[in-house]
Coordinates of C-alpha atoms and ligand atoms in Angstrom, one line a residue:
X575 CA 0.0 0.0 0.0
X576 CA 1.4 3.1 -1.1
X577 CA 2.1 5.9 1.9
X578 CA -0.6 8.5 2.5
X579 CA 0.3 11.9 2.2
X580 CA -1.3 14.6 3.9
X581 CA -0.3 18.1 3.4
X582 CA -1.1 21.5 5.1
X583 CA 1.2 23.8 2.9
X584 CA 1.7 27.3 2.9
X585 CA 1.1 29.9 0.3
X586 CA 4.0 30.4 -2.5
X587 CA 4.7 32.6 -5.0
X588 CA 3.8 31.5 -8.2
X589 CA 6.4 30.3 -10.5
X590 CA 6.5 31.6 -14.0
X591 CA 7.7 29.1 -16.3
X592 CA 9.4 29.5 -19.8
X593 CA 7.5 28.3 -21.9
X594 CA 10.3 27.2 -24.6
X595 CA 10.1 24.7 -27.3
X596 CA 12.2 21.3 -27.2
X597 CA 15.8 22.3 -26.9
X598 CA 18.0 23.5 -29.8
X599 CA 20.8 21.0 -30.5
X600 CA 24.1 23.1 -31.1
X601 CA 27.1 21.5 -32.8
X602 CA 29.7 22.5 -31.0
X603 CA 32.7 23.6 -33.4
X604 CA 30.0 22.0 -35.7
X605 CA 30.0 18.6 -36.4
X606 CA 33.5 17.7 -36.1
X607 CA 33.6 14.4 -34.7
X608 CA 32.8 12.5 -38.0
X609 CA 35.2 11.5 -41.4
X610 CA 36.2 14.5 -43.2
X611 CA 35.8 17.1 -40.5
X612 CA 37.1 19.2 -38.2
X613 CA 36.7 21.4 -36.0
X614 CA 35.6 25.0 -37.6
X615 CA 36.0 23.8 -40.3
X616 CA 33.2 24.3 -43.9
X617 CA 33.4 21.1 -43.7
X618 CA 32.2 20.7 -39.9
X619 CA 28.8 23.4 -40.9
X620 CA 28.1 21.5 -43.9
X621 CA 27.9 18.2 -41.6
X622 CA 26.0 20.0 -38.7
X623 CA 23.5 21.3 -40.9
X624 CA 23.2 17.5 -42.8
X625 CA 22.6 15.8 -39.6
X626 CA 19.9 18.3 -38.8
X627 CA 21.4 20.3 -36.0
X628 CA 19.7 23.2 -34.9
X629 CA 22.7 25.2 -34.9
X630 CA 26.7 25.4 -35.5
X631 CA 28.7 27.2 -32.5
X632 CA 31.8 28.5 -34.4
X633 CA 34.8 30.3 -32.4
X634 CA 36.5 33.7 -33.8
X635 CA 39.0 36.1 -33.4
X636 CA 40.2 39.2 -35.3
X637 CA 43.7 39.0 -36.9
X638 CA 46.2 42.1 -37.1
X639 CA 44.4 43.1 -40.8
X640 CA 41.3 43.3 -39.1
X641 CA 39.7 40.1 -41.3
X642 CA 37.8 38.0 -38.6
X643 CA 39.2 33.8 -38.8
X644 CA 37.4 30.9 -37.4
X645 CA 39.3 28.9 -34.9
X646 CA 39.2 27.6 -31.3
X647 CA 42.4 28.5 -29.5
X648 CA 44.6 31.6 -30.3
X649 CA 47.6 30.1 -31.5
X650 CA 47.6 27.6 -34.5
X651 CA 50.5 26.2 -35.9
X652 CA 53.0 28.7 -34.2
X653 CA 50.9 32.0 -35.1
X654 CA 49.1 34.4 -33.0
X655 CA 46.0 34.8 -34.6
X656 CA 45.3 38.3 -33.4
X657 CA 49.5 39.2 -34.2
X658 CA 48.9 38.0 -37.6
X659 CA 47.5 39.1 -40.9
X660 CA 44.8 36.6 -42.2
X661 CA 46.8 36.7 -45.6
X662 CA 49.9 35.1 -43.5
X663 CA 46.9 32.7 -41.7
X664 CA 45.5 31.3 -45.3
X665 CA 48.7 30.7 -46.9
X666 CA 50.3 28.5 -43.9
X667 CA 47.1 27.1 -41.6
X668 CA 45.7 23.8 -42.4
X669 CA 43.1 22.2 -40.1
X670 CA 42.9 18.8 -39.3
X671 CA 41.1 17.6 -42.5
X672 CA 43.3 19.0 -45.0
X673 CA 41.1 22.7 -45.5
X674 CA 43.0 26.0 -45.0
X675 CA 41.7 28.1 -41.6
X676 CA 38.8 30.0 -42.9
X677 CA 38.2 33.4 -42.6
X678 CA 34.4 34.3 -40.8
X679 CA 33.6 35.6 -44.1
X680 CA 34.0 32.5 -45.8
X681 CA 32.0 30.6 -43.4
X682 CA 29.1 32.9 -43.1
X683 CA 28.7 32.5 -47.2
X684 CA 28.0 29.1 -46.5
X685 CA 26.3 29.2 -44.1
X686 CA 23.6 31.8 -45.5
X687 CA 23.1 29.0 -48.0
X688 CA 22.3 26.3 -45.3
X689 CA 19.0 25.9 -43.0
X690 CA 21.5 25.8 -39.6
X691 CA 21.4 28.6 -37.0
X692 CA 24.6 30.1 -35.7
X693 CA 26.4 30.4 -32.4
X694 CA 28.7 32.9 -32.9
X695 CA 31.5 32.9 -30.6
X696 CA 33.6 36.2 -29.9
X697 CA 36.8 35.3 -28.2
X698 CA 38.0 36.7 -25.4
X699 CA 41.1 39.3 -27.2
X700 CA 43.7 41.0 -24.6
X701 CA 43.4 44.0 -26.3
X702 CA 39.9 45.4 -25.7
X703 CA 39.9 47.9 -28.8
X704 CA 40.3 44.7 -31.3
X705 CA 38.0 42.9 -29.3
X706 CA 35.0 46.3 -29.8
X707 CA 36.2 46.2 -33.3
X708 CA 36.0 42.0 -33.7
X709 CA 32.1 42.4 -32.3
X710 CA 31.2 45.7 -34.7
X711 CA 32.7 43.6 -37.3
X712 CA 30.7 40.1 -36.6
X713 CA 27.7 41.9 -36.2
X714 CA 28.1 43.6 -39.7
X715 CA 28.7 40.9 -41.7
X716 CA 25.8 38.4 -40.3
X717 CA 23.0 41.8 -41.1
X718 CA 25.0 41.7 -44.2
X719 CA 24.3 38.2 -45.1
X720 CA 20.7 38.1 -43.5
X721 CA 21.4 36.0 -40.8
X722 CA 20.5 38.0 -38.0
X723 CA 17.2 36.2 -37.2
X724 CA 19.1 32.9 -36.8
X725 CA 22.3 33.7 -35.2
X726 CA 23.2 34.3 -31.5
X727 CA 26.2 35.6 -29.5
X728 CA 28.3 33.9 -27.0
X729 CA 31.6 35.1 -25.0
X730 CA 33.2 34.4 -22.2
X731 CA 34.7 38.4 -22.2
X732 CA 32.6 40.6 -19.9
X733 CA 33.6 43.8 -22.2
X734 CA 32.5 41.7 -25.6
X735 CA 29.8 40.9 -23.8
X736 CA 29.0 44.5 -22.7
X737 CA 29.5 46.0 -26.3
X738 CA 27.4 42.9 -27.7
X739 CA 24.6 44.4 -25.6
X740 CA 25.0 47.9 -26.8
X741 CA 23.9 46.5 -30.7
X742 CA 21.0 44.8 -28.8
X743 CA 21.9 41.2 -30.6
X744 CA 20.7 38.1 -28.1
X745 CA 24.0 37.7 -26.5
X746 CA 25.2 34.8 -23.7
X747 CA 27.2 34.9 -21.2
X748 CA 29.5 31.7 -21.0
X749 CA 31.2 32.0 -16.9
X750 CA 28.8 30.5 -14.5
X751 CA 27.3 33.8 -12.9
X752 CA 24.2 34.2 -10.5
X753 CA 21.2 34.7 -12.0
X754 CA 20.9 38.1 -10.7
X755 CA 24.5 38.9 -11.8
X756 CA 23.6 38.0 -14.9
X757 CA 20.4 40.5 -15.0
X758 CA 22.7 43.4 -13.8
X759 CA 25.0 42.1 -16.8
X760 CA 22.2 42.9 -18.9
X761 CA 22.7 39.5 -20.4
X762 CA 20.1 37.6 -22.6
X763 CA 21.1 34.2 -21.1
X764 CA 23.6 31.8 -19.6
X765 CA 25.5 29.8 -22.1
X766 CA 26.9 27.3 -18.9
X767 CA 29.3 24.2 -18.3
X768 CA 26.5 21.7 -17.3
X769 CA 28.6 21.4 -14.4
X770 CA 27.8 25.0 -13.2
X771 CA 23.8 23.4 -13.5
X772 CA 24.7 20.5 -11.5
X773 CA 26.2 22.4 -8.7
X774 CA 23.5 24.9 -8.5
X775 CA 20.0 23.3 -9.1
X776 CA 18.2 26.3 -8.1
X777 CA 20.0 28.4 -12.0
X778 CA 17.3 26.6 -13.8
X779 CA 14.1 27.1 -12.3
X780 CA 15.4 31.0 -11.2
X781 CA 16.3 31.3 -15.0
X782 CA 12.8 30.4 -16.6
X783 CA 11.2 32.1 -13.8
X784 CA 12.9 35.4 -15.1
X785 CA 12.1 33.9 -18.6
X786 CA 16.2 34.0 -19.7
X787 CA 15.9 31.3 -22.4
X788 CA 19.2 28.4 -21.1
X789 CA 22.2 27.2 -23.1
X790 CA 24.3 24.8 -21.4
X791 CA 27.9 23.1 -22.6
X792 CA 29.6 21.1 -23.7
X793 CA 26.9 18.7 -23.6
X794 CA 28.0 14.9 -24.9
X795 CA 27.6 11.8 -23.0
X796 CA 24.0 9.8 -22.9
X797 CA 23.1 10.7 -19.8
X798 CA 24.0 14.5 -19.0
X799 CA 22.0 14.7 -22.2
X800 CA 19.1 13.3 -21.5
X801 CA 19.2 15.4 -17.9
X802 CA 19.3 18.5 -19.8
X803 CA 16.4 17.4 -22.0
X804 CA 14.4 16.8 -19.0
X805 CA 15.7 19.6 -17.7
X806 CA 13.8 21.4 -20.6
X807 CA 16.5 23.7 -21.8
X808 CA 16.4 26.0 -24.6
X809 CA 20.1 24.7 -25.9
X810 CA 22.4 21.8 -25.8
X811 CA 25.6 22.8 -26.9
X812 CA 27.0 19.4 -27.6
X813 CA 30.0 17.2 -29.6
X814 CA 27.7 14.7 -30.3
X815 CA 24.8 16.0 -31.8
X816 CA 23.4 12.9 -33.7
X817 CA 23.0 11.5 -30.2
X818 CA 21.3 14.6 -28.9
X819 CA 19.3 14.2 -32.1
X820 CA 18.2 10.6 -31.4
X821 CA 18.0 11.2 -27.3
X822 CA 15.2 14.1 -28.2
X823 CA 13.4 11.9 -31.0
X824 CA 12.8 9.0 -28.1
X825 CA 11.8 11.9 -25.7
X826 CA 8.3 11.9 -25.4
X827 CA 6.5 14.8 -26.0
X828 CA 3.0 13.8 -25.2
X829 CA 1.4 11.8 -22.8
X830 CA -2.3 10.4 -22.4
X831 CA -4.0 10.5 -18.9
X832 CA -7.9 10.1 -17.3
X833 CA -8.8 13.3 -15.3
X834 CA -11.9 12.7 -12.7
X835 CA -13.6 15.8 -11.0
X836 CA -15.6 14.6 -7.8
X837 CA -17.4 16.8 -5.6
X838 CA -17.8 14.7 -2.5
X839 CA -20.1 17.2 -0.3
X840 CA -23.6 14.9 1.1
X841 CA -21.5 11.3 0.6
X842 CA -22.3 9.4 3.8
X843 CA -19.2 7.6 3.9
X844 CA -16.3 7.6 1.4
X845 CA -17.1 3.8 0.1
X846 CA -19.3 4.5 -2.8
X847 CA -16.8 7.5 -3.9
X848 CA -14.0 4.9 -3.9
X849 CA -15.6 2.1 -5.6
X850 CA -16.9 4.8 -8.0
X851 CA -12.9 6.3 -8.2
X852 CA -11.6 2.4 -8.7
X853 CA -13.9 1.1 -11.4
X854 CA -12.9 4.3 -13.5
X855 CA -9.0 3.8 -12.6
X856 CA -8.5 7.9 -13.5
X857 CA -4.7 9.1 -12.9
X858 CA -5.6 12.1 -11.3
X859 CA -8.5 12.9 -9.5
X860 CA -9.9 16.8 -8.0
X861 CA -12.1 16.5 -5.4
X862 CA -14.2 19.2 -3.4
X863 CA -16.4 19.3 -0.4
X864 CA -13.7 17.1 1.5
X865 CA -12.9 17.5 4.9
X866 CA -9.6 15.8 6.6
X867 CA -10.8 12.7 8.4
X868 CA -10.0 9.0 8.9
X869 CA -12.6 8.7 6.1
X870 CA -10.9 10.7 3.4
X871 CA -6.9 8.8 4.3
X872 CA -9.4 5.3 3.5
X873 CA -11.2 6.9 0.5
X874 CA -7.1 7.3 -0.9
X875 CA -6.1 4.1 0.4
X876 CA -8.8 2.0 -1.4
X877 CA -8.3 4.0 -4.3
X878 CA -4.8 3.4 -4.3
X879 CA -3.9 7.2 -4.8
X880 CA -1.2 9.6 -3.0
X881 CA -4.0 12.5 -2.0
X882 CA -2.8 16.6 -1.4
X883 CA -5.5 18.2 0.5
X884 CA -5.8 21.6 1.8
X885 CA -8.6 23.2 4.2
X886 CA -10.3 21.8 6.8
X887 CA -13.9 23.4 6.5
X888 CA -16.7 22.6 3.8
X889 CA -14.8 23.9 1.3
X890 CA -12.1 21.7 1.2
X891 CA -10.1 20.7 -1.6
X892 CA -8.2 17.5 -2.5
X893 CA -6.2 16.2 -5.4
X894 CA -5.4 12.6 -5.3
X895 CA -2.9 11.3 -8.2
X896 CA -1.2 8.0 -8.6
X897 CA 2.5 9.2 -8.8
X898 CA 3.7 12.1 -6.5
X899 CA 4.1 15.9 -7.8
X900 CA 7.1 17.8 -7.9
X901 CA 5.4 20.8 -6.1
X902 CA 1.8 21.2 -3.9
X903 CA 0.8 24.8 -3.9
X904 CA -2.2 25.9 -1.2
X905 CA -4.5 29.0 -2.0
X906 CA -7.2 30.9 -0.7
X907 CA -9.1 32.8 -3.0
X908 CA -9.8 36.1 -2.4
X909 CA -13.0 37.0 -0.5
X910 CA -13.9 40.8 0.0
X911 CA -16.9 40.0 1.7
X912 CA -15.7 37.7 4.5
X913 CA -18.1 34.9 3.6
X914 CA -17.3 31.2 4.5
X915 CA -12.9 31.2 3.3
X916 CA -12.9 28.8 -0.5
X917 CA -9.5 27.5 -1.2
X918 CA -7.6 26.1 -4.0
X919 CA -4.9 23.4 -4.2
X920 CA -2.5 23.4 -7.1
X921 CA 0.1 20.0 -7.6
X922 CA 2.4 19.8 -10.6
X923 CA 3.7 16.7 -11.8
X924 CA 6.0 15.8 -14.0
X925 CA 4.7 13.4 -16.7
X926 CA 7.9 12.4 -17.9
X927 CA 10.2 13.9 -20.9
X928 CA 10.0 17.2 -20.2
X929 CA 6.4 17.7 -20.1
X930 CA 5.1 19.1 -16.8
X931 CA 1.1 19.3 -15.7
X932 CA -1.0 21.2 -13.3
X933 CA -3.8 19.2 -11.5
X934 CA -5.7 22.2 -9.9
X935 CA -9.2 21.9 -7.4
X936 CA -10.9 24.7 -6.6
X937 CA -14.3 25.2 -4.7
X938 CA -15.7 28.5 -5.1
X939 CA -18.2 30.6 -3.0
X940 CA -21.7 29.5 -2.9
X941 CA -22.4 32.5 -1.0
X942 CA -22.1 35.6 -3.2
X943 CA -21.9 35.6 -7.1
X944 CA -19.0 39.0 -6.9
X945 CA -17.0 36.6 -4.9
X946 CA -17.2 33.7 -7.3
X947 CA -16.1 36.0 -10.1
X948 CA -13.3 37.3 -8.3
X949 CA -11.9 33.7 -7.5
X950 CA -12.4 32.1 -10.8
X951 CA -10.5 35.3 -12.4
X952 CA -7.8 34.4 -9.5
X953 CA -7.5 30.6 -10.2
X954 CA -7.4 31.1 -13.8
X955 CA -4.7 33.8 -14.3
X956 CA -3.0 31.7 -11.7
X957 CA -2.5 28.6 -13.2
X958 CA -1.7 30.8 -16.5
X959 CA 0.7 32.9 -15.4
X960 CA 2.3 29.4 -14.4
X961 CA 2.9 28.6 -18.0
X962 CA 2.2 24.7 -18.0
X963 CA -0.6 22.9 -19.3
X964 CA -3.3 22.7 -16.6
X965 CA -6.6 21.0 -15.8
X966 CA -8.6 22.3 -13.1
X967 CA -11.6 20.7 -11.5
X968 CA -14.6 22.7 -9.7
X969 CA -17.4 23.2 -8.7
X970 CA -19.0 26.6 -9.6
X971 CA -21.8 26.5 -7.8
X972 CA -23.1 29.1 -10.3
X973 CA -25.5 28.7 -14.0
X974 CA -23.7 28.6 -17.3
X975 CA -24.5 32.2 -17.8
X976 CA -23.2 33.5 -15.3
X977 CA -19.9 36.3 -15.0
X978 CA -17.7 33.4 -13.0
X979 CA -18.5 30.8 -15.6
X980 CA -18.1 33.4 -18.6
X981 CA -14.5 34.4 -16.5
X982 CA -13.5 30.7 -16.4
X983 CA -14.9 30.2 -20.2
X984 CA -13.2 32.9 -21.9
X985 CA -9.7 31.4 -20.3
X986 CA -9.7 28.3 -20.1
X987 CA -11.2 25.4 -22.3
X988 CA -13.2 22.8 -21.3
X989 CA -13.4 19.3 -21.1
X990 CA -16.4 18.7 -19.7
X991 CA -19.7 17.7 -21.3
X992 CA -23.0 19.6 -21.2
X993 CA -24.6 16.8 -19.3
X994 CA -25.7 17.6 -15.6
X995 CA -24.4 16.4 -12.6
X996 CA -26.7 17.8 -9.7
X997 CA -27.9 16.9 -7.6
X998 CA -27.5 13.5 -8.0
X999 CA -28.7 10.5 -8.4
X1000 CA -31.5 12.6 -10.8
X1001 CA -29.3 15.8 -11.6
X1002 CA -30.7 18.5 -13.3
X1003 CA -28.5 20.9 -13.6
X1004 CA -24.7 21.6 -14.2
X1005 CA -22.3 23.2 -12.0
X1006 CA -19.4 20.5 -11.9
X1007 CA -16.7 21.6 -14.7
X1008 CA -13.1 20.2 -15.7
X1009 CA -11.3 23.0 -17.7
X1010 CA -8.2 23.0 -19.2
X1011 CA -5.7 25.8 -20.4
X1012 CA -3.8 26.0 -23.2
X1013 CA -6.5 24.4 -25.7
X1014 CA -3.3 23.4 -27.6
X1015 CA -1.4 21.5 -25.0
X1016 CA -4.5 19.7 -23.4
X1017 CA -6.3 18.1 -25.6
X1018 CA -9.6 16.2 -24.8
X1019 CA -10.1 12.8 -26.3
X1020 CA -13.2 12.0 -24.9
X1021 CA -15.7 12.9 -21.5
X1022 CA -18.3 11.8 -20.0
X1023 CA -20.5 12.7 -16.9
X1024 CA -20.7 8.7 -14.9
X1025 CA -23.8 7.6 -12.9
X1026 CA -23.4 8.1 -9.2
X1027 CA -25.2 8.3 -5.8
X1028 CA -21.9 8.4 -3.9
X1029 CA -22.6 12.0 -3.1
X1030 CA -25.2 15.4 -4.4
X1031 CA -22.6 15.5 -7.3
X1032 CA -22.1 13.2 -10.3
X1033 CA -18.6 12.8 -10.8
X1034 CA -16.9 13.8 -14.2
X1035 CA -14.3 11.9 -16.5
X1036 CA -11.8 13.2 -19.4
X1037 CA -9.2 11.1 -21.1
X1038 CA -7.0 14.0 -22.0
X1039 CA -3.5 13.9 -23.8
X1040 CA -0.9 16.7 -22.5
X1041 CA 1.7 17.5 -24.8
X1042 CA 4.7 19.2 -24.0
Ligands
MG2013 MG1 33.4 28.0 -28.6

């Protein structure tokens, strides 16, 4: 039998998610590791882009003629690339497959002919001056070409950084730095060493909160992948992008559950509700009208369901759920009028690969129509503002035309039928909904209203499919 949980939570601050697409695989010194190539090399883009890499990160400095050339480390083959003419670099610099060291004009042509994205590094120069000069340059010659809406800046150089900001190009920051250092730096993002991640799991979540889209590097074994997929980053920088590739293709990016709203208010005893709960074997389940008793730990236990439950009064809320959630968030809705306190329970779970969900329960005021408005506008810009699929379960207590139900409407979808559901066992009207926001991400398959005397409300059912 699986442990009960009962929580009494506090209040928090809402989180506000990113709401990103899958990550952007970025061939790091494009695709190098493969017959032919090498690193910044043409040949390394054309690969990157062949594979169907999102993008090719590419390294540059500014030689002493002020032509910008494509390579990793300063020196190569006994020249200073910022000490020496690119005329001096092309004649004697080969790369590893047999091309000569290209200049960043060269690559670019290419590359404007290709489908790839670029990560343009600017390197970190000891001379400043070259270093303004080696950004004013790169930014030129990408608006040149076109590029601009598929190129972004990195550097690990706080001044190339600085003057990358002044042009107002996305630019990354690539030394692990606070997330509030990197606000004051005026940065559009970290560009990380997953390392820096690892050490410090709060980056993430305070990253997305201040919506600072995340590139992390050098990303290349199986599993640190697959961590920064579920980790639901913006970029992977990585040597191995045709794993990356394959790792994201398994990923899944939608997932099929059963969603049960229950308001339990007038059930004598839990028993009926359960049997009810088992026969329709729903993943996650809202309930109202609870109250914390012996009665509701058994109604979880022969349900065989992990149950969140706030408030201890008649409008208690509930959310039972077969795996546990990552997060349980407590609310009371607002309530100008001092009637009888309604509350809300939020859990998120994590539904595998990347895609999060919002179970949410809410019972709103019976008492005073105002009220109810006020609360469903809170719930709903609540669970919005979160940024992650949601289904929310409650009961309105209110008629289909009324200012709380147009309030929920006009946000949120829903997956509930027009059938009735009170009072039971011969309802005659509706005031039992499942909703769900964003009409894109939650899908509804099918839903149905099921025959019940377990309590005054009919119980409702929606096989759903969240996608990420
Ligand atoms: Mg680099």
């Amino acid at each position: 039998m699986k442990k009960l949980l009962f929580v009494s939570i506090l209040a928090l601050a809402a989180g506000l998610f990113a709401q990103a697409a899958r990550p952007k695989v970025v061939a790091h010194r494009g695709y190098w590791k493969t017959a032919g190539s090498a690193q910044n090399s043409l040949r390394s883009l054309i690969k990157a882009d062949s594979i169907g890499a999102d993008m090719a990160e590419f390294d540059v400095w500014i030689a002493s003629d002020d032509v910008l050339m494509v390579n990793h480390d300063p020196v190569v083959d006994g020249y200073m690339i910022p000490d020496t003419p690119s005329t001096v670099l092309r004649a004697n610099v080969k790369l590893a497959n047999g091309e000569p060291i290209r200049t960043a004009e060269e690559y670019l042509d290419v590359a404007k002919d290709l489908n790839i994205g670029l990560v343009f590094e600017i390197k970190w120069h000891s001379n400043t001056e070259r270093e303004a000069l080696c950004v004013k340059k790169a930014i030129e010659m990408i608006n040149e070409r076109g590029l601009a809406d598929r190129t972004v800046y990195i550097t690990f150089s706080p001044t190339a950084h600085a003057e990358l900001g002044k042009y107002g190009v996305p630019h990354y920051f690539l030394s692990g730095k606070s997330p509030k250092e990197l606000v004051e730096m005026g940065s559009t993002g970290p560009d990380f060493h997953y390392d820096v991640f690892y050490k410090n799991t709060d980056f993430i979540p305070e990253f997305k909160r201040l919506g600072m889209p995340i590139n992390v590097w050098t990303v290349s074994t199986p599993e640190i992948t697959q961590y920064f997929i579920d980790q639901d980053v913006d970029f992977i920088t990585t040597d191995t992008p045709e794993l990356c590739i394959k790792l994201l293709r398994e990923t899944p990016s939608s997932k099929d559950v059963r969603v049960m709203d229950f308001n339990l208010e007038g059930a004598e005893s839990f028993d009926a509700a359960a049997a009810v709960i088992r026969a329709e074997h729903p993943d996650f389940v809202t309930l109202q009208g609870v109250k914390q008793s012996p009665e509701l730990n058994r109604l979880a236990e022969v349900s065989e369901m992990y149950i969140y439950f706030d408030a201890n009064d008649k409008n208690g809320v509930a959310v039972m759920s077969r795996t546990t959630p990552l997060e349980v968030k407590s609310l009371t809705l607002p309530n100008q009028f001092r009637n009888t306190p309604c509350h809300a329970i939020v859990c998120t779970y994590d539904l595998g690969g990347a895609i999060k969900f919002n179970v949410a329960s809410a019972s709103m005021s019976d008492e005073n129509d105002v009220t109810r408005n006020h609360q469903a506008e809170y719930i709903t810009r609540y669970l919005r503002d979160a940024g992650i699929p949601a289904v929310l379960g409650t009961g309105l207590n209110d008629a289909p035309n009324s200012d709380a139900w147009k309030t929920m409407r006009g946000r949120f979808g829903e997956l509930s039928t027009d059938d009735v559901t009170f009072p039971a066992p011969v309802p005659d009207r509706k005031i039992d909904y499942l909703l769900s926001y964003p009409a894109d991400k939650v899908v509804k398959r099918q839903s149905y209203v099921r025959p019940s005397a377990a309590s005054f409300h009919m119980p409702t059912v929606a096989d759903i499919t969240v996608k990420y």
